[in-house]
mmCIF file of C-alpha atoms in Angstrom:
data_model
loop_
_atom_site.group_PDB
_atom_site.id
_atom_site.type_symbol
_atom_site.label_atom_id
_atom_site.label_comp_id
_atom_site.label_asym_id
_atom_site.label_seq_id
_atom_site.Cartn_x
_atom_site.Cartn_y
_atom_site.Cartn_z
ATOM 1 C CA ALA A 1 -14.021 10.348 10.526
ATOM 2 C CA GLY A 2 -14.544 8.887 13.255
ATOM 3 C CA SER A 3 -17.067 6.076 12.559
ATOM 4 C CA ILE A 4 -17.246 2.744 11.255
ATOM 5 C CA GLU A 5 -17.916 4.133 7.998
ATOM 6 C CA GLY A 6 -18.716 0.982 4.952
ATOM 7 C CA MET A 7 -18.911 -1.417 7.216
ATOM 8 C CA PRO A 8 -20.353 -4.660 4.877
ATOM 9 C CA ASP A 9 -24.044 -5.774 4.746
ATOM 10 C CA SER A 10 -26.061 -8.271 2.959
ATOM 11 C CA ASN A 11 -25.867 -6.708 -0.190
ATOM 12 C CA THR A 12 -22.001 -5.986 -0.699
ATOM 13 C CA PRO A 13 -20.955 -7.545 -3.538
ATOM 14 C CA ARG A 14 -18.950 -10.778 -3.130
ATOM 15 C CA ARG A 15 -15.121 -9.988 -2.247
ATOM 16 C CA SER A 16 -11.904 -11.977 -3.451
ATOM 17 C CA LYS A 17 -10.300 -14.369 -1.259
ATOM 18 C CA ALA A 18 -7.252 -12.358 -1.416
ATOM 19 C CA SER A 19 -9.171 -8.996 -0.440
ATOM 20 C CA THR A 20 -10.409 -11.672 2.428
ATOM 21 C CA ASP A 21 -7.542 -13.001 3.875
ATOM 22 C CA ALA A 22 -5.393 -9.806 3.681
ATOM 23 C CA GLU A 23 -8.324 -8.382 6.228
ATOM 24 C CA THR A 24 -8.502 -11.400 8.479
ATOM 25 C CA TYR A 25 -3.976 -10.996 8.626
ATOM 26 C CA TYR A 26 -3.817 -7.100 8.823
ATOM 27 C CA ASP A 27 -6.821 -7.583 11.611
ATOM 28 C CA GLY A 28 -4.713 -9.998 13.634
ATOM 29 C CA SER A 29 -2.603 -8.148 16.408
ATOM 30 C CA ASP A 30 0.355 -10.018 15.796
ATOM 31 C CA ALA A 31 1.110 -8.801 12.726
ATOM 32 C CA ASP A 32 -0.843 -5.162 13.859
ATOM 33 C CA GLY A 33 2.175 -5.211 16.298
ATOM 34 C CA PHE A 34 4.867 -5.491 13.876
ATOM 35 C CA TYR A 35 3.957 -2.585 11.541
ATOM 36 C CA ALA A 36 3.232 -0.509 14.202
ATOM 37 C CA SER A 37 6.565 -0.914 15.606
ATOM 38 C CA ILE A 38 9.117 -2.488 13.318
ATOM 39 C CA TRP A 39 7.815 -0.894 10.579
ATOM 40 C CA GLY A 40 7.213 2.817 11.364
ATOM 41 C CA GLY A 41 3.730 2.771 12.496
ATOM 42 C CA GLU A 42 2.632 5.339 9.942
ATOM 43 C CA ASP A 43 3.711 4.647 6.213
ATOM 44 C CA ILE A 44 2.909 0.785 6.071
ATOM 45 C CA HIS A 45 4.512 0.902 2.016
ATOM 46 C CA ILE A 46 8.483 0.223 0.239
ATOM 47 C CA GLY A 47 10.569 3.214 1.130
ATOM 48 C CA ILE A 48 12.644 5.078 -1.421
ATOM 49 C CA TYR A 49 16.475 5.990 0.745
ATOM 50 C CA ASP A 50 18.211 8.220 0.148
ATOM 51 C CA HIS A 51 21.039 5.563 1.717
ATOM 52 C CA PRO A 52 21.585 2.308 2.765
ATOM 53 C CA GLU A 53 21.030 2.774 6.012
ATOM 54 C CA GLU A 54 18.108 5.651 6.589
ATOM 55 C CA THR A 55 15.355 4.808 8.600
ATOM 56 C CA ILE A 56 12.226 3.123 7.421
ATOM 57 C CA ARG A 57 10.298 6.112 8.701
ATOM 58 C CA ASP A 58 12.357 8.581 6.329
ATOM 59 C CA ALA A 59 12.676 6.160 3.449
ATOM 60 C CA SER A 60 8.770 5.644 3.526
ATOM 61 C CA ARG A 61 8.205 9.281 3.795
ATOM 62 C CA ARG A 62 9.881 10.446 1.433
ATOM 63 C CA THR A 63 8.268 7.542 -1.518
ATOM 64 C CA VAL A 64 5.129 9.376 -0.562
ATOM 65 C CA ALA A 65 6.405 12.892 -1.049
ATOM 66 C CA THR A 66 7.999 12.090 -4.888
ATOM 67 C CA MET A 67 3.976 10.513 -5.544
ATOM 68 C CA ALA A 68 2.518 13.688 -4.291
ATOM 69 C CA GLU A 69 4.834 15.648 -6.827
ATOM 70 C CA GLN A 70 4.087 13.639 -9.883
ATOM 71 C CA VAL A 71 -0.376 15.014 -9.045
ATOM 72 C CA LYS A 72 0.351 18.875 -7.951
ATOM 73 C CA LEU A 73 -2.307 19.040 -5.234
ATOM 74 C CA SER A 74 -4.171 21.307 -3.894
ATOM 75 C CA ALA A 75 -6.806 22.509 -1.093
ATOM 76 C CA ALA A 76 -9.448 21.769 -3.884
ATOM 77 C CA ASP A 77 -8.647 18.312 -4.268
ATOM 78 C CA SER A 78 -10.515 15.463 -3.123
ATOM 79 C CA VAL A 79 -7.985 12.300 -2.713
ATOM 80 C CA ILE A 80 -8.922 8.457 -1.689
ATOM 81 C CA ASP A 81 -6.256 6.273 -0.731
ATOM 82 C CA LEU A 82 -7.339 2.645 -1.792
ATOM 83 C CA GLY A 83 -5.718 0.316 0.840
ATOM 84 C CA ALA A 84 -4.507 2.799 3.469
ATOM 85 C CA GLY A 85 -2.968 1.404 5.997
ATOM 86 C CA TYR A 86 -2.464 3.169 9.127
ATOM 87 C CA GLY A 87 -3.232 6.546 7.178
ATOM 88 C CA GLY A 88 0.088 7.944 7.300
ATOM 89 C CA SER A 89 0.286 9.440 3.419
ATOM 90 C CA ALA A 90 -3.215 10.523 4.067
ATOM 91 C CA ARG A 91 -2.300 12.700 6.901
ATOM 92 C CA TYR A 92 1.013 13.898 4.567
ATOM 93 C CA LEU A 93 -1.033 15.351 2.003
ATOM 94 C CA ALA A 94 -3.698 16.645 3.940
ATOM 95 C CA ALA A 95 -1.855 18.784 5.705
ATOM 96 C CA ARG A 96 1.125 19.565 3.424
ATOM 97 C CA TYR A 97 -1.669 20.840 0.358
ATOM 98 C CA GLY A 98 -4.603 21.317 2.760
ATOM 99 C CA CYS A 99 -6.855 18.047 0.588
ATOM 100 C CA ARG A 100 -9.623 16.142 1.916
ATOM 101 C CA VAL A 101 -8.367 12.188 1.779
ATOM 102 C CA THR A 102 -10.860 9.587 1.503
ATOM 103 C CA CYS A 103 -9.041 6.521 3.540
ATOM 104 C CA LEU A 104 -10.303 3.250 2.043
ATOM 105 C CA ASN A 105 -9.317 -0.463 3.505
ATOM 106 C CA VAL A 106 -10.398 -3.679 4.785
ATOM 107 C CA SER A 107 -8.378 -3.642 8.476
ATOM 108 C CA GLU A 108 -10.103 -1.879 11.009
ATOM 109 C CA VAL A 109 -7.455 -2.481 13.546
ATOM 110 C CA GLN A 110 -5.773 -0.628 11.306
ATOM 111 C CA ASN A 111 -8.338 1.715 10.482
ATOM 112 C CA SER A 112 -8.730 2.581 14.181
ATOM 113 C CA ARG A 113 -5.076 3.649 14.128
ATOM 114 C CA ASN A 114 -5.484 6.051 12.044
ATOM 115 C CA ARG A 115 -8.863 7.590 13.334
ATOM 116 C CA LYS A 116 -6.467 7.640 16.618
ATOM 117 C CA LEU A 117 -3.619 8.974 14.747
ATOM 118 C CA THR A 118 -5.387 11.219 12.802
ATOM 119 C CA ALA A 119 -7.193 12.908 15.762
ATOM 120 C CA GLU A 120 -3.819 13.419 17.410
ATOM 121 C CA GLN A 121 -2.657 15.637 14.444
ATOM 122 C CA ASN A 122 -5.927 17.819 14.042
ATOM 123 C CA LEU A 123 -6.573 16.441 11.131
ATOM 124 C CA THR A 124 -10.251 14.714 11.198
ATOM 125 C CA GLY A 125 -11.952 17.410 9.400
ATOM 126 C CA GLN A 126 -10.330 16.622 6.497
ATOM 127 C CA ILE A 127 -9.844 12.765 6.353
ATOM 128 C CA THR A 128 -12.357 9.740 6.450
ATOM 129 C CA VAL A 129 -11.370 6.531 7.180
ATOM 130 C CA VAL A 130 -14.392 4.239 5.816
ATOM 131 C CA TYR A 131 -14.093 0.514 6.267
ATOM 132 C CA GLY A 132 -14.325 -0.555 2.097
ATOM 133 C CA ASP A 133 -12.844 -3.229 -0.011
ATOM 134 C CA PHE A 134 -11.123 -1.476 -3.315
ATOM 135 C CA GLU A 135 -12.856 -4.142 -5.944
ATOM 136 C CA ASN A 136 -16.181 -2.683 -4.849
ATOM 137 C CA LEU A 137 -15.462 1.038 -4.208
ATOM 138 C CA PRO A 138 -18.940 2.405 -2.439
ATOM 139 C CA TYR A 139 -18.924 5.753 -4.142
ATOM 140 C CA SER A 140 -20.566 7.323 -7.629
ATOM 141 C CA ASP A 141 -18.818 7.676 -10.477
ATOM 142 C CA GLU A 142 -16.028 10.623 -11.039
ATOM 143 C CA SER A 143 -15.904 11.256 -7.369
ATOM 144 C CA PHE A 144 -12.103 11.607 -6.724
ATOM 145 C CA SER A 145 -9.635 14.080 -7.828
ATOM 146 C CA VAL A 146 -6.989 11.635 -6.926
ATOM 147 C CA VAL A 147 -6.799 8.278 -6.807
ATOM 148 C CA TRP A 148 -3.941 7.180 -4.682
ATOM 149 C CA SER A 149 -2.444 3.975 -3.613
ATOM 150 C CA GLN A 150 0.447 2.641 -1.960
ATOM 151 C CA ASP A 151 1.967 -1.317 -1.780
ATOM 152 C CA ALA A 152 -2.245 -2.443 -1.932
ATOM 153 C CA LEU A 153 -3.173 -3.832 -5.025
ATOM 154 C CA LEU A 154 -1.450 -7.062 -4.639
ATOM 155 C CA HIS A 155 -3.729 -7.813 -1.973
ATOM 156 C CA SER A 156 -6.412 -8.349 -4.519
ATOM 157 C CA GLY A 157 -7.205 -11.590 -6.166
ATOM 158 C CA ASN A 158 -9.202 -9.443 -8.716
ATOM 159 C CA ARG A 159 -6.812 -6.418 -9.753
ATOM 160 C CA ALA A 160 -8.808 -5.505 -13.356
ATOM 161 C CA ALA A 161 -11.251 -5.019 -11.153
ATOM 162 C CA VAL A 162 -9.943 -2.763 -8.894
ATOM 163 C CA MET A 163 -7.978 -0.662 -12.226
ATOM 164 C CA THR A 164 -12.038 -0.244 -13.281
ATOM 165 C CA GLU A 165 -13.068 0.691 -10.347
ATOM 166 C CA ALA A 166 -10.305 3.390 -9.397
ATOM 167 C CA ALA A 167 -11.085 5.027 -12.973
ATOM 168 C CA ARG A 168 -14.896 4.970 -12.679
ATOM 169 C CA VAL A 169 -14.066 7.059 -9.616
ATOM 170 C CA CYS A 170 -11.423 9.369 -10.785
ATOM 171 C CA LYS A 171 -12.804 12.724 -12.408
ATOM 172 C CA SER A 172 -12.323 13.276 -15.823
ATOM 173 C CA GLY A 173 -9.280 15.523 -15.955
ATOM 174 C CA GLY A 174 -7.780 13.451 -12.687
ATOM 175 C CA THR A 175 -5.010 11.145 -12.471
ATOM 176 C CA ILE A 176 -4.249 7.769 -10.532
ATOM 177 C CA VAL A 177 -1.323 7.622 -8.903
ATOM 178 C CA PHE A 178 0.134 3.999 -7.653
ATOM 179 C CA THR A 179 2.811 1.872 -7.012
ATOM 180 C CA ASP A 180 2.469 -1.741 -6.477
ATOM 181 C CA PRO A 181 5.382 -4.667 -5.582
ATOM 182 C CA MET A 182 4.812 -6.647 -8.965
ATOM 183 C CA GLN A 183 6.725 -9.445 -10.604
ATOM 184 C CA ALA A 184 8.813 -8.623 -13.495
ATOM 185 C CA ASP A 185 7.129 -9.007 -17.440
ATOM 186 C CA ASP A 186 9.969 -11.689 -17.885
ATOM 187 C CA ALA A 187 9.790 -13.188 -14.357
ATOM 188 C CA ASN A 188 10.375 -16.914 -14.897
ATOM 189 C CA ASP A 189 7.465 -19.567 -13.971
ATOM 190 C CA GLY A 190 8.331 -20.739 -10.149
ATOM 191 C CA ALA A 191 10.656 -18.171 -9.201
ATOM 192 C CA LEU A 192 8.464 -15.504 -6.974
ATOM 193 C CA GLU A 193 6.314 -19.066 -5.656
ATOM 194 C CA PRO A 194 8.343 -18.654 -2.229
ATOM 195 C CA VAL A 195 6.850 -15.324 -2.009
ATOM 196 C CA LEU A 196 3.795 -15.413 -2.889
ATOM 197 C CA GLU A 197 3.442 -18.702 -0.568
ATOM 198 C CA ARG A 198 4.263 -16.907 2.306
ATOM 199 C CA ILE A 199 1.721 -13.849 2.073
ATOM 200 C CA ASN A 200 -1.155 -16.539 0.405
ATOM 201 C CA LEU A 201 -1.101 -15.004 -3.197
ATOM 202 C CA THR A 202 -1.524 -17.190 -6.731
ATOM 203 C CA SER A 203 0.186 -13.626 -8.541
ATOM 204 C CA LEU A 204 1.480 -10.568 -8.993
ATOM 205 C CA GLY A 205 0.337 -7.711 -11.158
ATOM 206 C CA SER A 206 2.946 -6.716 -13.004
ATOM 207 C CA PRO A 207 3.870 -3.392 -15.670
ATOM 208 C CA ALA A 208 2.266 -5.025 -18.543
ATOM 209 C CA PHE A 209 -0.678 -5.586 -16.551
ATOM 210 C CA TYR A 210 -1.522 -2.374 -15.069
ATOM 211 C CA ARG A 211 -0.029 -0.666 -19.318
ATOM 212 C CA THR A 212 -2.664 -3.246 -20.560
ATOM 213 C CA ALA A 213 -5.993 -2.240 -17.570
ATOM 214 C CA ALA A 214 -4.443 1.798 -18.214
ATOM 215 C CA THR A 215 -5.652 1.331 -21.841
ATOM 216 C CA GLU A 216 -8.686 -1.205 -21.419
ATOM 217 C CA ASN A 217 -10.605 1.873 -18.609
ATOM 218 C CA GLY A 218 -9.558 4.484 -20.916
ATOM 219 C CA LEU A 219 -6.769 6.104 -19.172
ATOM 220 C CA THR A 220 -2.934 7.575 -20.156
ATOM 221 C CA LEU A 221 0.147 6.558 -19.162
ATOM 222 C CA ARG A 222 1.783 9.615 -18.212
ATOM 223 C CA SER A 223 4.598 7.830 -16.474
ATOM 224 C CA PHE A 224 6.357 4.788 -14.760
ATOM 225 C CA THR A 225 9.539 5.377 -13.246
ATOM 226 C CA ASP A 226 11.313 1.850 -12.469
ATOM 227 C CA LEU A 227 12.393 2.344 -9.035
ATOM 228 C CA THR A 228 13.300 -1.431 -8.089
ATOM 229 C CA PRO A 229 16.295 -1.325 -6.221
ATOM 230 C CA HIS A 230 14.717 0.337 -3.873
ATOM 231 C CA LEU A 231 12.113 -2.880 -2.724
ATOM 232 C CA THR A 232 15.316 -4.675 -2.273
ATOM 233 C CA ARG A 233 17.167 -1.969 -0.035
ATOM 234 C CA HIS A 234 13.852 -1.723 1.863
ATOM 235 C CA TYR A 235 13.019 -5.098 2.581
ATOM 236 C CA SER A 236 16.515 -5.899 3.484
ATOM 237 C CA ARG A 237 16.108 -3.112 6.195
ATOM 238 C CA VAL A 238 12.961 -3.993 7.243
ATOM 239 C CA LEU A 239 14.813 -7.517 7.902
ATOM 240 C CA GLU A 240 17.813 -5.646 9.605
ATOM 241 C CA GLU A 241 15.251 -3.459 11.843
ATOM 242 C CA LEU A 242 13.810 -6.721 12.959
ATOM 243 C CA CYS A 243 16.608 -8.556 13.901
ATOM 244 C CA ARG A 244 17.870 -5.694 15.940
ATOM 245 C CA ASN A 245 14.910 -5.594 17.598
ATOM 246 C CA GLU A 246 14.242 -9.185 17.799
ATOM 247 C CA SER A 247 13.542 -9.804 21.324
ATOM 248 C CA ASP A 248 10.934 -7.074 21.377
ATOM 249 C CA ALA A 249 9.400 -8.296 18.234
ATOM 250 C CA ARG A 250 8.755 -11.718 19.820
ATOM 251 C CA ARG A 251 7.289 -10.578 23.102
ATOM 252 C CA ILE A 252 5.332 -8.496 20.909
ATOM 253 C CA SER A 253 3.528 -10.026 17.658
ATOM 254 C CA GLY A 254 5.054 -13.954 19.500
ATOM 255 C CA ASP A 255 7.949 -16.319 17.884
ATOM 256 C CA ALA A 256 5.930 -18.142 14.808
ATOM 257 C CA TYR A 257 5.131 -14.869 13.814
ATOM 258 C CA VAL A 258 8.749 -13.678 14.186
ATOM 259 C CA ASP A 259 10.041 -16.437 12.143
ATOM 260 C CA ARG A 260 7.136 -16.449 9.471
ATOM 261 C CA MET A 261 8.198 -13.226 9.086
ATOM 262 C CA GLN A 262 12.167 -13.090 8.702
ATOM 263 C CA ALA A 263 11.785 -16.168 6.282
ATOM 264 C CA GLY A 264 8.945 -13.869 4.086
ATOM 265 C CA LEU A 265 11.556 -10.759 4.001
ATOM 266 C CA ARG A 266 14.388 -12.955 3.108
ATOM 267 C CA HIS A 267 11.989 -14.322 0.007
ATOM 268 C CA TRP A 268 11.323 -10.731 -0.803
ATOM 269 C CA VAL A 269 15.101 -9.719 -1.105
ATOM 270 C CA ASN A 270 15.854 -12.449 -2.997
ATOM 271 C CA ALA A 271 13.702 -12.039 -5.483
ATOM 272 C CA GLY A 272 14.703 -8.641 -5.614
ATOM 273 C CA SER A 273 18.194 -9.523 -6.020
ATOM 274 C CA SER A 274 17.379 -11.701 -8.961
ATOM 275 C CA GLY A 275 15.470 -9.546 -10.995
ATOM 276 C CA SER A 276 11.561 -11.248 -10.434
ATOM 277 C CA LEU A 277 10.173 -8.353 -8.997
ATOM 278 C CA VAL A 278 9.674 -4.687 -9.918
ATOM 279 C CA TRP A 279 8.280 -1.520 -7.954
ATOM 280 C CA GLY A 280 8.239 1.887 -8.942
ATOM 281 C CA ILE A 281 5.949 4.658 -9.591
ATOM 282 C CA PHE A 282 2.947 4.699 -11.865
ATOM 283 C CA VAL A 283 0.886 7.687 -13.081
ATOM 284 C CA LEU A 284 -2.282 7.473 -15.267
ATOM 285 C CA ASP A 285 -3.671 10.177 -16.139
ATOM 286 C CA LYS A 286 -8.057 10.473 -17.047
ATOM 287 C CA THR A 287 -9.387 12.277 -20.065
#
């Protein structure tokens, strides 16, 4: 930790456009300002809410704790977090369970904040922050006992490759646990067009896709916990916080960014309310 690892060179396999678009977006100062302030700055993923007015930070941390309970972590475990963002999940896992965590992420802006927060919490000995693309993991087979990801796989243009890579680096007897905003298996054509256009994607994964990908990679589906109502609640809460702190957000991220974000959040809420989206926790075992 503390150095830039895994930066690409001429031998790095070609990445999908979606992955490079995600890097450009999250490296932007307007996006970084928004996620660091409005979204909570530690865990920038979907939360599990005890009540509608709960803070985004508390609900997001509950997601991390709920996922960790599925894995039974210990100090002997090595974890890789695919699309780790600011590393809040890694710090929770390292502090609570004593495990070692590798944060792999394409945004060096987010990685820099991750390293800073990790150092402030005295966890640099357990957490390594690596610049990398989860479509082409720079690790040998069976390197990690747990593969972890939260609401990041949607940013891949080749999710089948990500699932193959996750299975490859997971040890025999290990576990893959992840969440991802997904299109419902029965979503109508065009129902997600406003969402996809906002995040510059052509599709989302679906529960059926991830079940099939698990089977194709020799993984066993232990469970899928459908938590879809929390997706709609989460994006509603983020929109509420953005509107409540709109003047600060416009100062930090600019008018154009805030206008686009408000419209985008409403698209997520509408799509979730209409039944076009699914969100929950997948737990896959590698035998």
